[in-house]
XYZ file of C-alpha atoms in Angstrom:
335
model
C -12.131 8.630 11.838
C -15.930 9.298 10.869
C -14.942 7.537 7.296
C -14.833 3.957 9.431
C -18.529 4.502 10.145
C -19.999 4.473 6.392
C -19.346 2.015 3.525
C -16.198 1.900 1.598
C -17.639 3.396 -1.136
C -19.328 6.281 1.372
C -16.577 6.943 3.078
C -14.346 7.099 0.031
C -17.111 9.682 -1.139
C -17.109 12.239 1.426
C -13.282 11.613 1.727
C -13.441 12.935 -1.894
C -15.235 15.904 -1.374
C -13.180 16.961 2.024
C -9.795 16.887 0.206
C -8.923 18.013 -3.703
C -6.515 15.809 -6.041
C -4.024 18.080 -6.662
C -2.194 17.650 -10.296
C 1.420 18.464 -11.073
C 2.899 18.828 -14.870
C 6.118 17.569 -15.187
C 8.823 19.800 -16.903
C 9.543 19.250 -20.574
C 7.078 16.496 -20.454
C 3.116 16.081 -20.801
C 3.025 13.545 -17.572
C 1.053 14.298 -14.931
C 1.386 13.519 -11.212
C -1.945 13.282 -9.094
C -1.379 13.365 -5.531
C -3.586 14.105 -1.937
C -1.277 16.357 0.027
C -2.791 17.030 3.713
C -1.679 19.276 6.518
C 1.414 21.574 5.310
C 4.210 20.342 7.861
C 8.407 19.995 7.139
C 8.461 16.947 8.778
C 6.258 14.059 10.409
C 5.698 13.460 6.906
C 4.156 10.021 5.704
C 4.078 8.973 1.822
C 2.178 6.164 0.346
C 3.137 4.976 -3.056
C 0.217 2.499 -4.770
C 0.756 -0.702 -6.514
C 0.282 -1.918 -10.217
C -3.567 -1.108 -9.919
C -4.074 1.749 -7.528
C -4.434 5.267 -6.953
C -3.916 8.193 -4.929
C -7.098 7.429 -2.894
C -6.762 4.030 -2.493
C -5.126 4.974 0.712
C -8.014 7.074 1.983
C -8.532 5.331 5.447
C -4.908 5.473 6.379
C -4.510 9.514 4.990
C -7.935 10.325 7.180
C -7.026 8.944 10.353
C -3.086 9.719 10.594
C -4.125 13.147 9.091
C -6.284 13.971 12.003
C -2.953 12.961 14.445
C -1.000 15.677 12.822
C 0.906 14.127 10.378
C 1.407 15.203 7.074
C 0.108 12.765 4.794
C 0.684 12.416 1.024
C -0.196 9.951 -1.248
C 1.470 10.113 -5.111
C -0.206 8.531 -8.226
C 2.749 8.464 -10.591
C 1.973 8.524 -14.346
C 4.005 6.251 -17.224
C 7.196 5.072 -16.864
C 8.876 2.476 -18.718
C 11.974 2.757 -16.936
C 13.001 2.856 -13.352
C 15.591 5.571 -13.882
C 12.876 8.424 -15.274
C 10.640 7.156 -12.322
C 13.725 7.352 -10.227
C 14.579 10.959 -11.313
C 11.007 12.489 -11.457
C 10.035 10.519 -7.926
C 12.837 13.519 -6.834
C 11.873 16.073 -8.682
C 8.067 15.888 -7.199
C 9.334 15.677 -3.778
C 12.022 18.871 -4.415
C 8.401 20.425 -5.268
C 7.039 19.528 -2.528
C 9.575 20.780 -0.021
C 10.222 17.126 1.445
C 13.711 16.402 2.358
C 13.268 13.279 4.794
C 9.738 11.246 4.760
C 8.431 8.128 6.340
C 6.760 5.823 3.095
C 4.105 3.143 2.980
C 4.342 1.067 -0.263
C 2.172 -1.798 -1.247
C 2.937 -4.087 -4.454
C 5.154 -2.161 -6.960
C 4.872 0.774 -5.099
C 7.113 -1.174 -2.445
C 9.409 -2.558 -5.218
C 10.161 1.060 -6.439
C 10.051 2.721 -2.923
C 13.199 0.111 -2.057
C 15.218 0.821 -4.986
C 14.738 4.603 -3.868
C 15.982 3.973 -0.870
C 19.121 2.323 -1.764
C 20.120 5.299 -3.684
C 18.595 7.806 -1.152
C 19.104 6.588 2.089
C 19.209 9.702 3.327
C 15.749 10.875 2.382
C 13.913 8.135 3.345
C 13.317 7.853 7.757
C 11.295 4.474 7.842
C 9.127 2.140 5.346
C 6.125 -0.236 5.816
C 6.463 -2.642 3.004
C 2.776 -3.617 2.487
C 2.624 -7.309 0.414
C 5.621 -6.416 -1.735
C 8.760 -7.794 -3.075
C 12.681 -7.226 -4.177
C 12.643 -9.476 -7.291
C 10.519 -9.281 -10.257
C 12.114 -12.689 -11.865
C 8.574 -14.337 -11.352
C 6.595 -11.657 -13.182
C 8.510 -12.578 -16.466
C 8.514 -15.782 -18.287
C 11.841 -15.072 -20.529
C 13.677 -12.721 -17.749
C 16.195 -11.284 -20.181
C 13.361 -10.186 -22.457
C 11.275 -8.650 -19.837
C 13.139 -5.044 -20.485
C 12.398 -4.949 -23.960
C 8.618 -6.176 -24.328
C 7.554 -4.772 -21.322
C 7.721 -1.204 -22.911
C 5.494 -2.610 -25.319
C 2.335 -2.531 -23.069
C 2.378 1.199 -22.967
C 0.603 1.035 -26.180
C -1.988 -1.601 -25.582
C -5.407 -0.552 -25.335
C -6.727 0.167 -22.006
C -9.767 -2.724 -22.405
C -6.720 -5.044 -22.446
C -4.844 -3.672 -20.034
C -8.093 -3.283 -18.077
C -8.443 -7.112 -19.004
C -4.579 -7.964 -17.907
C -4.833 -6.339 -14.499
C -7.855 -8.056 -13.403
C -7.138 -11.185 -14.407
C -3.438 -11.339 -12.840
C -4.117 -8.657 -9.940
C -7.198 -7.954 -8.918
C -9.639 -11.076 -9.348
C -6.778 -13.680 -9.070
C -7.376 -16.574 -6.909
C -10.257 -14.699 -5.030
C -12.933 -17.553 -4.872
C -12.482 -17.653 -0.666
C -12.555 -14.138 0.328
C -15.034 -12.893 2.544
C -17.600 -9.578 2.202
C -14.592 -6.848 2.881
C -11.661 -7.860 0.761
C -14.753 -8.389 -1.878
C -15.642 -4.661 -1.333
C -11.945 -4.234 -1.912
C -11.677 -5.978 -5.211
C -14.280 -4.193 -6.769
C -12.987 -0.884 -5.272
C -10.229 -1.421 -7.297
C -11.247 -2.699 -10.217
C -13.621 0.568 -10.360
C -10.329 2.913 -10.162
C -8.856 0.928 -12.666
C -11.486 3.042 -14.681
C -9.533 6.279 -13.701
C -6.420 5.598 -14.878
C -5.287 6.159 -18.439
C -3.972 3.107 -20.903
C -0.352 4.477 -20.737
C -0.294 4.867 -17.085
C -1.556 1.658 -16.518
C 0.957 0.170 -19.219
C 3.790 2.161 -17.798
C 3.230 0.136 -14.198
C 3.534 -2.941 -15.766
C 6.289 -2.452 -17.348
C 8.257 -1.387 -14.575
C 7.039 -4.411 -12.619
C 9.513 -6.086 -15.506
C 12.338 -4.528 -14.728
C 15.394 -6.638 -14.226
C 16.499 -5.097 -11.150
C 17.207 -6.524 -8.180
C 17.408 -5.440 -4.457
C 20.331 -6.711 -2.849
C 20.457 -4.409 -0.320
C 19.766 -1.144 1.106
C 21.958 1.225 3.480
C 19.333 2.150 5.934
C 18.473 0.083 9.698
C 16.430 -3.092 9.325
C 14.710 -2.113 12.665
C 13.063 0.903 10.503
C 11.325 -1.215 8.341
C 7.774 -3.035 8.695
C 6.879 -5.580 6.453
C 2.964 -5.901 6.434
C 2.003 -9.141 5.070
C -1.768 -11.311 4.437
C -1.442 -14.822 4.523
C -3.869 -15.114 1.281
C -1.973 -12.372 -1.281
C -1.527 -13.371 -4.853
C 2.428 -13.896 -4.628
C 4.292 -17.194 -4.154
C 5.694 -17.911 -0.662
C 9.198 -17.919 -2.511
C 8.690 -13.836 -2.554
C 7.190 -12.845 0.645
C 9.943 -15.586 1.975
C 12.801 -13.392 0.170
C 11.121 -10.057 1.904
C 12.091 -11.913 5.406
C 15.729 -12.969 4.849
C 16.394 -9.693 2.773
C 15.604 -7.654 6.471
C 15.837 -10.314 9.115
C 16.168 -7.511 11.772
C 12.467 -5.619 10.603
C 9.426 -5.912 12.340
C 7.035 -8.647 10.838
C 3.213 -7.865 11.012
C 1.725 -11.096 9.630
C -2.527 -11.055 8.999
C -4.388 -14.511 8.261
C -6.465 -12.835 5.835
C -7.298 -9.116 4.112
C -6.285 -10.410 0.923
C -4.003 -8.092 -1.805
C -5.602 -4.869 -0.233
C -5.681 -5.007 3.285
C -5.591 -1.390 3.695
C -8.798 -1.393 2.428
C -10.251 -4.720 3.274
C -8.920 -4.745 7.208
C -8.026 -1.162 7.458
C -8.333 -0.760 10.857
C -5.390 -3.421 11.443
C -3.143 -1.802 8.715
C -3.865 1.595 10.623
C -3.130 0.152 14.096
C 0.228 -1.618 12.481
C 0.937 2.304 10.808
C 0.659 3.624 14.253
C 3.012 1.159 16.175
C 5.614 1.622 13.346
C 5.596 5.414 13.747
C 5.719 5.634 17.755
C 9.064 3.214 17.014
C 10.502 5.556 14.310
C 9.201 9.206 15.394
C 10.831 11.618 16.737
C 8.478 14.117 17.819
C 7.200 13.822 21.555
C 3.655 15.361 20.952
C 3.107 13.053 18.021
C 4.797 9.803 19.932
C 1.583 10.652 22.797
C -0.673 10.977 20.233
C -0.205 7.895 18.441
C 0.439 5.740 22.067
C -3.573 7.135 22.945
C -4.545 6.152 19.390
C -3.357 3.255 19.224
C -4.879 1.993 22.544
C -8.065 3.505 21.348
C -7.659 1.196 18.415
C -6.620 -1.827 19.922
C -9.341 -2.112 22.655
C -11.967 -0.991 19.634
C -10.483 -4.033 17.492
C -10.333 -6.690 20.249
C -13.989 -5.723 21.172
C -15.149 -5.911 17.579
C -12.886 -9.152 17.197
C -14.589 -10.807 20.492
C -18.332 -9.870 19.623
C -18.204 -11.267 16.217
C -16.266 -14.365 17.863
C -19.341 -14.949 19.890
C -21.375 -13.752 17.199
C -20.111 -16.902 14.831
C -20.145 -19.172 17.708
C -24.096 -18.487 18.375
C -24.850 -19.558 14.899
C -22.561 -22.104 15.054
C -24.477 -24.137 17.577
C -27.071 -23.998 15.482
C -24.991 -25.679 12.459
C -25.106 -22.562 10.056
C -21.330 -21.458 10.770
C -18.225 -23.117 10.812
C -16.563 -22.466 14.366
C -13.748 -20.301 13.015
C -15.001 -18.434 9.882
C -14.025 -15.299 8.634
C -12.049 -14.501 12.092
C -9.189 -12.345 10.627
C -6.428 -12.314 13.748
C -2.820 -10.852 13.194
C 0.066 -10.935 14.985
C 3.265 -8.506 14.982
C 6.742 -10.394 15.631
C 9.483 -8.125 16.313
């Protein structure tokens, strides 16, 4: 909870220095998973799973606060794949290593694409999922769709300048002319940990974004699933319109503004929305109290932050420097 107190890149700092990146070999294979593991439980267990351009810490805010309710938190960097079947199989084998037989997931981007398809073939293994700004079709990531399988293996070998090059252009810095001071700090968080991650790796996520399957539909209750969406992501309304009809019983949480990053950019939200979703889909008495006093905590901080920077715009706005709703970043959660 101290991290909300310092600068992203502060808080991501110290966060560093409290907890070790663990790394895990893969058998008969020179991949390499990197991962943030925290508190050694069997079960309250959350997973996040990054998108086309994060990392394991990308997710610091939301691993330091539900860490300090008593979940077990771990958040998975996967390494190159250019096929959703070896990401499929070695997504099991990591979590057969680490003991995890049923986990909650949060999943932004790709990392929700591939967390779905998971799902639908392990039902079983998966207890909830908070789809953060993701998707079930990939059709509009490829110009020639029945291509996409065969030259998006082909990226793997690019150099990482132009990968580097690809993913800010199409991910990071795309259509980011209106964002305000936070989801700017978020932009260039990224792009920075773009730095970290190898040319294969980084090849590998793009070509599974090309894959050519589909979700049509997976075996598990609509009323565990959150879909997290900002009003201002990169992706057409035709996919985050698909998300809705595909689970017209899941909860909606809907935010104005935070950009392709929220969790970093309005992380206090995302970790509010995080909290709700768990007291709905855990089990565990103790933890349900926890999270019911956190999430007050959280709610009265946010309104009070949300109502002195209302009046704080509207003070300079009688004075004609401000427009009268700028930069006010509301949400609301539909059920």
């Amino acid at each position: 909870m101290e991290l909300e107190k310092l600068s992203m890149h502060e808080g991501y700092k110290k966060f560093c220095s409290k907890y070790p990146l663990k790394k895990l070999s893969m058998p008969k294979s020179d991949l390499v998973w990197c991962y943030y593991d925290i508190n050694s439980k069997k079960e309250n267990i959350v997973i996040f799973l990054h998108g086309v351009c994060g990392t394991a810490g990308c997710y610091f805010y939301q691993l330091d606060n539900l860490s300090t309710l008593g979940f077990r938190v771990i958040s998975l960097q996967y390494p190159c794949y250019n096929n959703l079947k070896d990401w499929m199989k070695n997504m099991c084998n990591i979590l057969e290593y680490l003991n995890i037989k049923k986990a909650h997931f949060f999943a932004s981007d790709l990392g929700g694409y591939l967390i779905q398809l998971y799902a639908k073939l392990y039902p079983s293994k998966v207890e909830s999922l908070i789809l953060c700004n993701s998707y079930r079709k990939t059709d509009n990531f490829a110009s020639i769709a029945s291509l996409r399988n065969i030259y998006g293996k082909f990226y793997s070998f690019l150099p990482h300048v132009l990968l580097k090059k690809i993913i800010l252009e199409n991910y990071i810095y795309l259509n980011y002319e209106h964002v305000d001071l936070k989801e700017m700090n978020s932009l260039e968080f990224m792009s920075n940990e773009i730095d970290l991650i190898s040319a294969s790796d980084l090849g590998g996520r793009i070509s599974l974004q090309l894959s050519s399957d589909n979700i049509d539909k997976i075996y598990m209750n609509d009323k565990c699933i959150t879909i997290l969406q900002t009003l201002n992501n990169i992706y057409p309304d035709s996919l985050n319109d698909d998300m809705k009809k595909a689970y017209p019983l899941a909860k909606y949480a809907i935010m104005k503004s935070g950009g392709n990053f929220p969790y970093l950019s309005r992380h206090e939200e995302v970790n509010m929305y995080i909290l709700v979703h768990l007291r709905n889909n855990c089990n565990t008495n103790f933890i349900k109290q926890q999270i019911t006093t956190m999430s007050t905590i959280n709610l009265n901080k946010y309104k009070k932050e949300q109502t002195n920077q209302y009046n704080h715009e509207h003070k300079y706005y009688d004075k004609g420097s401000y427009s009268q709703n700028s930069n006010l970043h509301n949400c609301t959660y539909n059920k």
